[in-house]
XYZ file of C-alpha atoms in Angstrom:
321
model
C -163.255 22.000 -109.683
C -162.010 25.790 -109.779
C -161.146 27.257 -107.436
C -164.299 29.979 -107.530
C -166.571 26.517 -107.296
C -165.249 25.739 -103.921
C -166.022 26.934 -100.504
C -163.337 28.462 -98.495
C -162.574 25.870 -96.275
C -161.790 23.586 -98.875
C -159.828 26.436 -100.934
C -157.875 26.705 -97.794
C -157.341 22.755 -97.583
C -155.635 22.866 -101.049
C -153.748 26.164 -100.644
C -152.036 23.830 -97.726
C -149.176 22.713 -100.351
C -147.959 26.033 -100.563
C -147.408 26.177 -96.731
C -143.630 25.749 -97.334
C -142.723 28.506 -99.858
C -144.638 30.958 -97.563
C -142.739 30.559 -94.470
C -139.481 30.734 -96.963
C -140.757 33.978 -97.941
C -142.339 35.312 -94.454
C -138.645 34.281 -93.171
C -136.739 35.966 -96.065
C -138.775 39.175 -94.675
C -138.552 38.656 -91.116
C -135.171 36.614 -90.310
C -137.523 35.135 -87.915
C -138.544 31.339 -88.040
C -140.864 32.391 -85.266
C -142.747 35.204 -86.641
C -142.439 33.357 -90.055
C -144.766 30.431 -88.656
C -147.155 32.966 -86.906
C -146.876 35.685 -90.235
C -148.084 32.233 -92.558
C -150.977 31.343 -90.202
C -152.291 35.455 -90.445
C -151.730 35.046 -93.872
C -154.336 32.036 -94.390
C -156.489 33.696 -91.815
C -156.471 36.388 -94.567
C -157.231 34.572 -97.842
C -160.067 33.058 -95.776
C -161.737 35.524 -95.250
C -161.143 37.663 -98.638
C -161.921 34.482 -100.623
C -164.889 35.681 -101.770
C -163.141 38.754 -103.202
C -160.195 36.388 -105.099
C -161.114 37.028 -108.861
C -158.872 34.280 -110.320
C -156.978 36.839 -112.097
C -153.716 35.574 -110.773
C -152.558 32.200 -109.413
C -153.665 31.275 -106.004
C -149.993 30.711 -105.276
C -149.220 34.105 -106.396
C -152.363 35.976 -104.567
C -151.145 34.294 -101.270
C -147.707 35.543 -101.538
C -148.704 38.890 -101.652
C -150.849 38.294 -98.836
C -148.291 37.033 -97.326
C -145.849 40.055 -98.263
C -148.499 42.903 -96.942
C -148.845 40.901 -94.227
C -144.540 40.854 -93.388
C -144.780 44.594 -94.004
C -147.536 45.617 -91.787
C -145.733 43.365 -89.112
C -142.235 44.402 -89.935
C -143.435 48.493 -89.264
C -141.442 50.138 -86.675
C -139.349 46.878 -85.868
C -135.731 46.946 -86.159
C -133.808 44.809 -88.126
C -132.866 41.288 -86.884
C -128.844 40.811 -86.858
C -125.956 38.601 -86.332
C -122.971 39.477 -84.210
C -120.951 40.303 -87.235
C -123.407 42.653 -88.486
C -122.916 45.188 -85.027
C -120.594 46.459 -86.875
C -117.959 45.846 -83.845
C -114.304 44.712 -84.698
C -113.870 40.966 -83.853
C -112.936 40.051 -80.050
C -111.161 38.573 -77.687
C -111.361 34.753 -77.427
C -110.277 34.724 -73.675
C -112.352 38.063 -72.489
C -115.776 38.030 -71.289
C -119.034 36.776 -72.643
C -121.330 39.865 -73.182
C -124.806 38.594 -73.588
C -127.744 41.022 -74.926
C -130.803 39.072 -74.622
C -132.636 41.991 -75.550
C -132.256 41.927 -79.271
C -134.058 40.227 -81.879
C -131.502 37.734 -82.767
C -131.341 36.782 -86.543
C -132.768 32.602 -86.481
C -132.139 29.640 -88.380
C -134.842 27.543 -90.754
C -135.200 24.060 -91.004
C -134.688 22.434 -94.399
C -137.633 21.037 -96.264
C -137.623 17.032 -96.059
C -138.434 16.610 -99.336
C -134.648 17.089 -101.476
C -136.308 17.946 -104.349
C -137.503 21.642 -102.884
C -134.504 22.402 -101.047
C -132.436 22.579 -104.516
C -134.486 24.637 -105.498
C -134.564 26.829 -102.645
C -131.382 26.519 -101.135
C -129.191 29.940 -102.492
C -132.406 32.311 -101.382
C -132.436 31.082 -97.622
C -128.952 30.447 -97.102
C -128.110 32.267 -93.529
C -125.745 34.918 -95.399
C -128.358 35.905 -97.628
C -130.614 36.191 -94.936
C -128.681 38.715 -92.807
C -127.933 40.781 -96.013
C -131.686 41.208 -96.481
C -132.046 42.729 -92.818
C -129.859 45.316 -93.620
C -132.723 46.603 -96.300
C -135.397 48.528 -95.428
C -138.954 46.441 -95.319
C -140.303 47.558 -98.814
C -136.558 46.927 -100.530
C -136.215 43.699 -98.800
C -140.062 42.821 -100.691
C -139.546 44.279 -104.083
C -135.678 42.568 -104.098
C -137.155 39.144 -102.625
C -140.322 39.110 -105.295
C -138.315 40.294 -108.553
C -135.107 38.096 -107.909
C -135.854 34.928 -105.876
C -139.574 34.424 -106.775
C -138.964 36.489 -110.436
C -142.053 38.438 -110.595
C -142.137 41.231 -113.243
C -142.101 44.768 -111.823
C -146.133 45.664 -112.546
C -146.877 42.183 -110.439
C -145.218 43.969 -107.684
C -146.119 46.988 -108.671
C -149.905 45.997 -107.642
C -148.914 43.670 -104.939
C -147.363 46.297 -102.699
C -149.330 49.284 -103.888
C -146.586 51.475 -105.573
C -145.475 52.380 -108.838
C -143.647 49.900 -111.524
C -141.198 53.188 -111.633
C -140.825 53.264 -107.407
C -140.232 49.458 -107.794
C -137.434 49.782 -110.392
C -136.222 52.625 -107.740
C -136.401 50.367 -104.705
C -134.699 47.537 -106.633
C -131.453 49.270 -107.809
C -131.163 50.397 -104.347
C -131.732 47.173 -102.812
C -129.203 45.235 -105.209
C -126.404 47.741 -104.590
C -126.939 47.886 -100.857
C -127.298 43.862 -100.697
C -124.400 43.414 -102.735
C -122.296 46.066 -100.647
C -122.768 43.841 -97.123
C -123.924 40.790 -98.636
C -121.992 37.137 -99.294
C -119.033 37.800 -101.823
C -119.838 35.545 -105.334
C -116.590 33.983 -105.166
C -117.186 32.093 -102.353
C -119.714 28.908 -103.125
C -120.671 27.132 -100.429
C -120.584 23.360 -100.555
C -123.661 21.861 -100.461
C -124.670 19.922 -97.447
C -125.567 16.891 -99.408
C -122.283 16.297 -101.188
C -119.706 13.592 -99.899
C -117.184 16.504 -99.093
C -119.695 18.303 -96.729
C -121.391 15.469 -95.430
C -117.235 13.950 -94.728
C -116.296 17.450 -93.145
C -119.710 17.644 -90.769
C -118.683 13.770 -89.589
C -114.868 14.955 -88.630
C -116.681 18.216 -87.128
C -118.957 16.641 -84.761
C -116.508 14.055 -84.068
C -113.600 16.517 -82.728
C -116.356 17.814 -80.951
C -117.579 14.307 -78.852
C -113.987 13.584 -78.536
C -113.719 17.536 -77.061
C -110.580 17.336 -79.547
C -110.539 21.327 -79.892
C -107.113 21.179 -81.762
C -107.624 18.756 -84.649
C -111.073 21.242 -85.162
C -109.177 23.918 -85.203
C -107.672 22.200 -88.223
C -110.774 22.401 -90.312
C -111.047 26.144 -90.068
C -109.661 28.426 -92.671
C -107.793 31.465 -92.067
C -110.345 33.843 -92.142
C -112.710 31.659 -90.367
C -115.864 33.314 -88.312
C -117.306 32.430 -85.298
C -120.788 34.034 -83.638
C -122.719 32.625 -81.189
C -126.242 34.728 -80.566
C -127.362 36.247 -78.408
C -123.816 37.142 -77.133
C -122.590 39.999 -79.281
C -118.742 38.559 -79.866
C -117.528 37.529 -82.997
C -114.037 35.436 -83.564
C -111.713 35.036 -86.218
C -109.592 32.405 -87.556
C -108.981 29.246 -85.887
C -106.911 29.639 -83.216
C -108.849 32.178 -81.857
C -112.377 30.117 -82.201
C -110.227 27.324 -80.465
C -108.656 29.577 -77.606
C -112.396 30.282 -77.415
C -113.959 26.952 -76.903
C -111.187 26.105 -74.915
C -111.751 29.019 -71.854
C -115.860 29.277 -72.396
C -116.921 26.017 -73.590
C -118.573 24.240 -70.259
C -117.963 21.067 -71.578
C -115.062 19.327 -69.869
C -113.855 16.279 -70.931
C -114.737 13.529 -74.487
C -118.467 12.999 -73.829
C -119.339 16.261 -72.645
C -120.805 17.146 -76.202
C -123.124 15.184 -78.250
C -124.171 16.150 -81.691
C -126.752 15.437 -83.983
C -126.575 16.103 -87.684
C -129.076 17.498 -90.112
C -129.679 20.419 -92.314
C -130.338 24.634 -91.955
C -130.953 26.697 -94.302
C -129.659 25.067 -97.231
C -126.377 24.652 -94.940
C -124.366 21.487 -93.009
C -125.381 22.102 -89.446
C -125.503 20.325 -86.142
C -127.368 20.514 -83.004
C -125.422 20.155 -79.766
C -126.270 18.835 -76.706
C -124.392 19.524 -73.656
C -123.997 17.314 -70.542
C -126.111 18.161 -67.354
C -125.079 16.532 -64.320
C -128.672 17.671 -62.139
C -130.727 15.560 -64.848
C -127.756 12.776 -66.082
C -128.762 13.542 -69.526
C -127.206 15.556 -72.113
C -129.162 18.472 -72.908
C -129.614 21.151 -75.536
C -127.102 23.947 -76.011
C -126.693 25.195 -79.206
C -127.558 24.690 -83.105
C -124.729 25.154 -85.393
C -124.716 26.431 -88.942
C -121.771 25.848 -90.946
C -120.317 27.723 -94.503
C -118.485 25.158 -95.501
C -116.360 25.827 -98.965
C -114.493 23.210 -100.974
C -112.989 21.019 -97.518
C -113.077 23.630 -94.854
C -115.503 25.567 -92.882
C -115.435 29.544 -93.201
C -118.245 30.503 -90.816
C -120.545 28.980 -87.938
C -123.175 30.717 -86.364
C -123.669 28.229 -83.056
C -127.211 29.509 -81.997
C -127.790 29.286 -78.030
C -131.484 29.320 -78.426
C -132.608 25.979 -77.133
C -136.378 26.707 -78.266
C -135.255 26.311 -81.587
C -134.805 22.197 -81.350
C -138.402 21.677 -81.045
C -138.587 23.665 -84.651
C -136.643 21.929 -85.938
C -137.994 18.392 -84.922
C -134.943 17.428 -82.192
C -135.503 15.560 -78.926
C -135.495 17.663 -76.143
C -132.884 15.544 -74.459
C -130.602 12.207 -74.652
Protein backbone atom coordinates (compact mmCIF):
# COMPACT_ATOMS: atom_id res chain seq x y z
CA UNK A 1 0.00 0.00 0.00
CA UNK A 2 1.45 3.70 -0.41
CA UNK A 3 1.56 5.63 1.74
CA UNK A 4 -1.19 8.25 0.01
CA UNK A 5 -3.63 4.89 0.13
CA UNK A 6 -3.59 4.85 3.84
CA UNK A 7 -5.40 6.73 6.46
CA UNK A 8 -3.47 8.67 8.93
CA UNK A 9 -3.68 6.61 11.75
CA UNK A 10 -2.21 3.83 10.09
CA UNK A 11 0.52 6.20 8.32
CA UNK A 12 1.30 7.14 11.82
CA UNK A 13 1.47 3.33 12.99
CA UNK A 14 4.26 2.72 10.38
CA UNK A 15 6.11 6.05 10.75
CA UNK A 16 6.56 4.39 14.48
CA UNK A 17 10.07 2.77 13.29
CA UNK A 18 11.50 5.98 12.86
CA UNK A 19 10.72 6.93 16.53
CA UNK A 20 14.44 6.42 17.38
CA UNK A 21 16.33 8.59 14.83
CA UNK A 22 13.91 11.46 15.78
CA UNK A 23 14.61 11.73 19.35
CA UNK A 24 18.53 11.40 18.16
CA UNK A 25 17.88 14.36 16.17
CA UNK A 26 15.29 16.38 18.55
CA UNK A 27 18.25 15.68 21.22
CA UNK A 28 21.14 16.73 18.89
CA UNK A 29 18.97 20.14 18.82
CA UNK A 30 17.93 20.39 22.26
CA UNK A 31 20.69 18.59 24.58
CA UNK A 32 17.57 17.63 26.25
CA UNK A 33 16.41 13.88 26.54
CA UNK A 34 13.35 15.47 28.07
CA UNK A 35 12.24 17.92 25.59
CA UNK A 36 13.57 15.40 22.94
CA UNK A 37 10.72 12.81 24.00
CA UNK A 38 8.05 15.64 24.27
CA UNK A 39 9.63 17.60 20.77
CA UNK A 40 9.06 13.73 18.91
CA UNK A 41 5.48 13.33 20.24
CA UNK A 42 4.60 17.29 18.74
CA UNK A 43 6.27 16.17 15.88
CA UNK A 44 3.81 13.10 15.10
CA UNK A 45 1.02 15.25 16.38
CA UNK A 46 2.15 17.30 13.33
CA UNK A 47 2.44 14.83 10.43
CA UNK A 48 -1.03 13.76 11.64
CA UNK A 49 -2.61 16.27 11.05
CA UNK A 50 -0.76 17.65 7.72
CA UNK A 51 -1.02 14.12 6.27
CA UNK A 52 -3.33 15.03 3.95
CA UNK A 53 -1.00 17.74 2.63
CA UNK A 54 2.25 15.05 2.39
CA UNK A 55 2.71 14.88 -1.51
CA UNK A 56 5.13 11.91 -1.52
CA UNK A 57 7.68 14.05 -3.00
CA UNK A 58 10.21 13.12 -0.40
CA UNK A 59 10.61 10.12 1.92
CA UNK A 60 8.35 9.92 4.85
CA UNK A 61 11.51 9.55 6.90
CA UNK A 62 12.83 12.64 5.46
CA UNK A 63 9.39 14.83 5.67
CA UNK A 64 9.29 13.89 9.45
CA UNK A 65 12.69 15.08 10.15
CA UNK A 66 12.01 18.32 9.03
CA UNK A 67 9.00 18.31 10.99
CA UNK A 68 10.81 17.42 13.51
CA UNK A 69 13.61 20.19 12.90
CA UNK A 70 10.86 23.23 12.62
CA UNK A 71 9.48 21.84 15.39
CA UNK A 72 13.23 22.01 17.66
CA UNK A 73 13.46 25.53 16.26
CA UNK A 74 10.19 26.98 17.13
CA UNK A 75 10.82 25.35 20.66
CA UNK A 76 14.45 26.22 20.91
CA UNK A 77 13.36 30.35 20.29
CA UNK A 78 14.46 32.52 23.03
CA UNK A 79 15.93 29.52 25.15
CA UNK A 80 19.43 29.56 26.12
CA UNK A 81 21.76 27.07 25.41
CA UNK A 82 21.99 23.90 27.58
CA UNK A 83 25.72 23.47 29.10
CA UNK A 84 28.11 21.44 31.02
CA UNK A 85 30.24 22.77 33.83
CA UNK A 86 33.22 22.95 31.59
CA UNK A 87 31.50 24.97 29.13
CA UNK A 88 30.94 28.18 31.96
CA UNK A 89 33.83 29.05 30.82
CA UNK A 90 35.23 29.11 34.63
CA UNK A 91 38.88 27.85 35.34
CA UNK A 92 38.75 24.37 37.02
CA UNK A 93 38.27 24.28 41.01
CA UNK A 94 39.03 23.35 44.09
CA UNK A 95 38.50 19.67 45.02
CA UNK A 96 38.24 20.44 48.84
CA UNK A 97 36.11 23.93 48.54
CA UNK A 98 32.49 24.13 48.46
CA UNK A 99 29.81 22.59 46.33
CA UNK A 100 28.04 25.48 44.43
CA UNK A 101 24.84 24.12 43.10
CA UNK A 102 22.70 26.19 40.37
CA UNK A 103 19.60 24.32 39.98
CA UNK A 104 18.39 26.97 37.91
CA UNK A 105 20.01 26.12 34.64
CA UNK A 106 19.10 23.90 31.97
CA UNK A 107 21.63 21.30 32.54
CA UNK A 108 23.01 19.57 29.33
CA UNK A 109 21.38 15.49 29.72
CA UNK A 110 22.42 12.20 28.79
CA UNK A 111 20.55 9.63 26.10
CA UNK A 112 20.08 6.17 26.44
CA UNK A 113 21.61 3.87 23.83
CA UNK A 114 19.39 2.09 21.38
CA UNK A 115 19.07 -1.79 22.37
CA UNK A 116 19.40 -2.89 19.17
CA UNK A 117 23.71 -2.84 18.43
CA UNK A 118 23.19 -2.62 15.05
CA UNK A 119 21.81 1.29 15.24
CA UNK A 120 24.04 2.44 17.81
CA UNK A 121 27.18 1.90 15.32
CA UNK A 122 25.73 3.69 13.29
CA UNK A 123 24.82 6.43 15.44
CA UNK A 124 27.27 6.47 17.99
CA UNK A 125 30.01 9.55 16.83
CA UNK A 126 26.78 12.07 16.25
CA UNK A 127 25.38 11.66 19.93
CA UNK A 128 28.43 11.18 21.75
CA UNK A 129 28.12 13.72 24.95
CA UNK A 130 31.15 15.94 23.53
CA UNK A 131 29.53 16.41 20.38
CA UNK A 132 26.51 17.24 22.01
CA UNK A 133 27.77 20.17 24.12
CA UNK A 134 29.69 21.52 21.03
CA UNK A 135 26.36 21.81 19.22
CA UNK A 136 24.88 24.06 22.14
CA UNK A 137 27.37 26.44 21.65
CA UNK A 138 25.68 27.11 17.94
CA UNK A 139 23.00 29.16 17.43
CA UNK A 140 19.49 27.11 16.71
CA UNK A 141 19.49 27.46 12.82
CA UNK A 142 23.55 26.51 12.67
CA UNK A 143 23.07 23.72 15.02
CA UNK A 144 20.05 22.43 12.13
CA UNK A 145 21.79 23.15 8.91
CA UNK A 146 25.31 21.50 10.58
CA UNK A 147 23.19 18.45 12.10
CA UNK A 148 21.13 17.84 8.56
CA UNK A 149 24.20 18.32 6.04
CA UNK A 150 26.85 16.34 8.18
CA UNK A 151 25.25 13.66 10.41
CA UNK A 152 22.03 12.95 8.40
CA UNK A 153 23.99 14.20 4.85
CA UNK A 154 21.27 16.05 3.24
CA UNK A 155 22.28 18.22 0.22
CA UNK A 156 22.06 21.98 0.83
CA UNK A 157 18.59 22.67 -1.41
CA UNK A 158 16.94 19.71 0.96
CA UNK A 159 17.67 22.04 3.70
CA UNK A 160 17.36 24.78 1.88
CA UNK A 161 13.40 24.00 1.71
CA UNK A 162 13.25 22.30 4.99
CA UNK A 163 14.11 25.35 7.06
CA UNK A 164 12.87 28.00 4.69
CA UNK A 165 16.16 29.81 3.66
CA UNK A 166 18.38 30.02 0.87
CA UNK A 167 20.85 27.05 -0.46
CA UNK A 168 23.39 30.26 -0.36
CA UNK A 169 22.31 31.22 3.62
CA UNK A 170 22.75 27.43 4.23
CA UNK A 171 26.28 27.22 2.76
CA UNK A 172 26.70 30.57 5.04
CA UNK A 173 25.35 29.00 8.21
CA UNK A 174 27.41 25.84 7.60
CA UNK A 175 30.97 27.31 7.30
CA UNK A 176 30.14 29.14 10.35
CA UNK A 177 28.87 26.31 12.21
CA UNK A 178 31.93 23.93 11.28
CA UNK A 179 34.51 26.53 12.31
CA UNK A 180 32.75 27.46 15.52
CA UNK A 181 32.09 23.55 16.35
CA UNK A 182 35.47 22.71 15.57
CA UNK A 183 36.91 25.76 17.69
CA UNK A 184 35.12 24.32 21.20
CA UNK A 185 34.35 21.01 20.02
CA UNK A 186 36.15 17.32 20.82
CA UNK A 187 39.83 17.46 19.39
CA UNK A 188 40.12 14.51 16.35
CA UNK A 189 43.01 13.04 17.94
CA UNK A 190 41.37 11.78 20.69
CA UNK A 191 39.05 8.48 19.74
CA UNK A 192 37.12 7.31 22.23
CA UNK A 193 36.99 3.59 22.90
CA UNK A 194 33.98 2.12 22.22
CA UNK A 195 31.88 0.85 25.02
CA UNK A 196 31.51 -2.53 23.52
CA UNK A 197 35.15 -3.46 23.15
CA UNK A 198 36.95 -5.81 25.76
CA UNK A 199 39.23 -2.77 26.79
CA UNK A 200 36.19 -0.54 27.73
CA UNK A 201 33.97 -3.05 28.90
CA UNK A 202 37.53 -4.35 31.29
CA UNK A 203 38.10 -0.59 32.36
CA UNK A 204 34.10 0.07 33.32
CA UNK A 205 34.41 -3.46 35.53
CA UNK A 206 37.74 -2.07 37.49
CA UNK A 207 35.74 1.42 37.59
CA UNK A 208 32.69 0.36 39.28
CA UNK A 209 34.58 -2.00 41.28
CA UNK A 210 37.02 0.71 43.03
CA UNK A 211 33.91 2.33 43.44
CA UNK A 212 31.82 -0.67 45.64
CA UNK A 213 35.03 -1.28 47.32
CA UNK A 214 35.04 2.89 47.98
CA UNK A 215 38.82 2.20 46.83
CA UNK A 216 39.24 6.03 45.73
CA UNK A 217 43.08 5.52 45.23
CA UNK A 218 43.42 2.54 42.90
CA UNK A 219 40.53 4.84 40.73
CA UNK A 220 42.49 7.46 40.82
CA UNK A 221 44.82 5.16 38.92
CA UNK A 222 42.64 4.89 35.88
CA UNK A 223 42.54 8.60 35.27
CA UNK A 224 44.88 10.29 32.91
CA UNK A 225 46.63 13.40 33.50
CA UNK A 226 44.41 15.69 32.07
CA UNK A 227 41.45 13.91 33.31
CA UNK A 228 37.90 15.94 33.77
CA UNK A 229 35.46 15.69 36.21
CA UNK A 230 31.73 17.58 36.20
CA UNK A 231 29.00 16.70 38.06
CA UNK A 232 25.62 18.86 36.98
CA UNK A 233 23.93 20.79 38.27
CA UNK A 234 26.88 21.96 40.49
CA UNK A 235 28.95 24.32 38.37
CA UNK A 236 32.66 22.82 39.46
CA UNK A 237 34.80 21.16 37.22
CA UNK A 238 38.13 19.02 38.33
CA UNK A 239 41.19 18.09 36.79
CA UNK A 240 43.46 15.26 36.82
CA UNK A 241 43.26 12.52 39.19
CA UNK A 242 44.32 13.49 42.28
CA UNK A 243 42.20 16.24 42.35
CA UNK A 244 38.88 14.12 41.22
CA UNK A 245 40.12 11.78 44.11
CA UNK A 246 40.76 14.59 46.83
CA UNK A 247 37.24 15.29 45.56
CA UNK A 248 35.38 12.13 46.16
CA UNK A 249 37.24 11.74 49.11
CA UNK A 250 35.86 15.23 51.14
CA UNK A 251 32.21 15.34 49.16
CA UNK A 252 31.41 11.89 48.35
CA UNK A 253 28.61 10.84 51.18
CA UNK A 254 29.42 7.46 50.82
CA UNK A 255 31.44 6.15 53.74
CA UNK A 256 32.74 2.95 53.80
CA UNK A 257 32.94 -0.49 50.78
CA UNK A 258 29.19 -0.90 50.20
CA UNK A 259 28.18 2.53 50.33
CA UNK A 260 28.08 2.64 46.38
CA UNK A 261 26.47 0.27 44.09
CA UNK A 262 26.72 0.48 40.38
CA UNK A 263 25.04 -0.72 37.53
CA UNK A 264 26.51 -0.84 34.07
CA UNK A 265 25.09 -0.01 30.70
CA UNK A 266 25.46 2.38 27.89
CA UNK A 267 25.00 6.57 27.14
CA UNK A 268 25.36 8.09 24.37
CA UNK A 269 27.46 5.89 22.46
CA UNK A 270 29.73 5.99 25.78
CA UNK A 271 30.75 3.32 28.88
CA UNK A 272 28.62 4.66 31.67
CA UNK A 273 27.27 3.62 35.01
CA UNK A 274 24.46 4.45 37.20
CA UNK A 275 25.16 4.79 40.91
CA UNK A 276 23.23 4.14 43.69
CA UNK A 277 24.00 5.47 46.99
CA UNK A 278 23.16 3.96 50.43
CA UNK A 279 20.15 5.44 52.45
CA UNK A 280 19.98 4.50 55.91
CA UNK A 281 15.94 6.04 56.43
CA UNK A 282 14.80 3.39 53.66
CA UNK A 283 17.82 0.43 54.12
CA UNK A 284 18.10 0.45 50.46
CA UNK A 285 20.57 1.89 48.23
CA UNK A 286 19.20 4.56 46.23
CA UNK A 287 19.85 6.62 43.14
CA UNK A 288 22.55 9.27 43.01
CA UNK A 289 24.11 9.83 39.98
CA UNK A 290 24.59 8.51 36.21
CA UNK A 291 28.05 8.50 35.00
CA UNK A 292 29.36 9.00 31.50
CA UNK A 293 32.77 8.04 30.80
CA UNK A 294 35.47 9.13 27.67
CA UNK A 295 37.36 6.43 27.90
CA UNK A 296 40.57 6.37 25.33
CA UNK A 297 42.84 3.41 24.66
CA UNK A 298 42.93 2.00 28.79
CA UNK A 299 42.11 5.12 30.68
CA UNK A 300 39.29 7.40 31.26
CA UNK A 301 39.72 11.23 30.19
CA UNK A 302 36.33 12.64 31.21
CA UNK A 303 33.10 11.74 33.35
CA UNK A 304 30.21 13.75 33.54
CA UNK A 305 28.45 12.01 36.89
CA UNK A 306 24.85 13.45 36.38
CA UNK A 307 22.94 14.06 39.86
CA UNK A 308 19.62 13.98 38.20
CA UNK A 309 17.90 10.98 39.67
CA UNK A 310 14.80 11.42 37.18
CA UNK A 311 16.96 10.35 34.60
CA UNK A 312 17.03 6.38 35.80
CA UNK A 313 13.52 5.90 34.93
CA UNK A 314 14.71 7.09 31.17
CA UNK A 315 16.86 5.14 31.01
CA UNK A 316 15.01 1.88 32.18
CA UNK A 317 16.88 1.54 35.93
CA UNK A 318 15.12 0.39 39.10
CA UNK A 319 14.31 3.04 41.23
CA UNK A 320 16.05 1.34 44.11
CA UNK A 321 18.04 -1.95 45.39
Amino acid sequence: MSVLAQDPDTFLTDAQQYHRELLAHCYRMTGSLHDAEDLVQETYLRAWKAFDRFEGKSSVRTWLHRIATNTCLTALEGKQRRPLPTGLGAPSSDPVGELVQRTEVAWLEPLPDESDPSHIVGSRESVRLAFVAALQHLSPRQRAVLVLRDVLQWKAAEVAEAIGTSTAAVNSLLQRARAQLAAVGPSEDSTLTAPDTPAARGLLTRYIAAFEEYDIDRLVTMFTEEAIWEMPPFVGWYQGGPAIGALIHHNCPAEKPGDMRLLPLTANGQPAAAMYMWDKDSGRHLPFQLHVLDIVDVAVTHVVAFLDPALFAKFGLPDSL
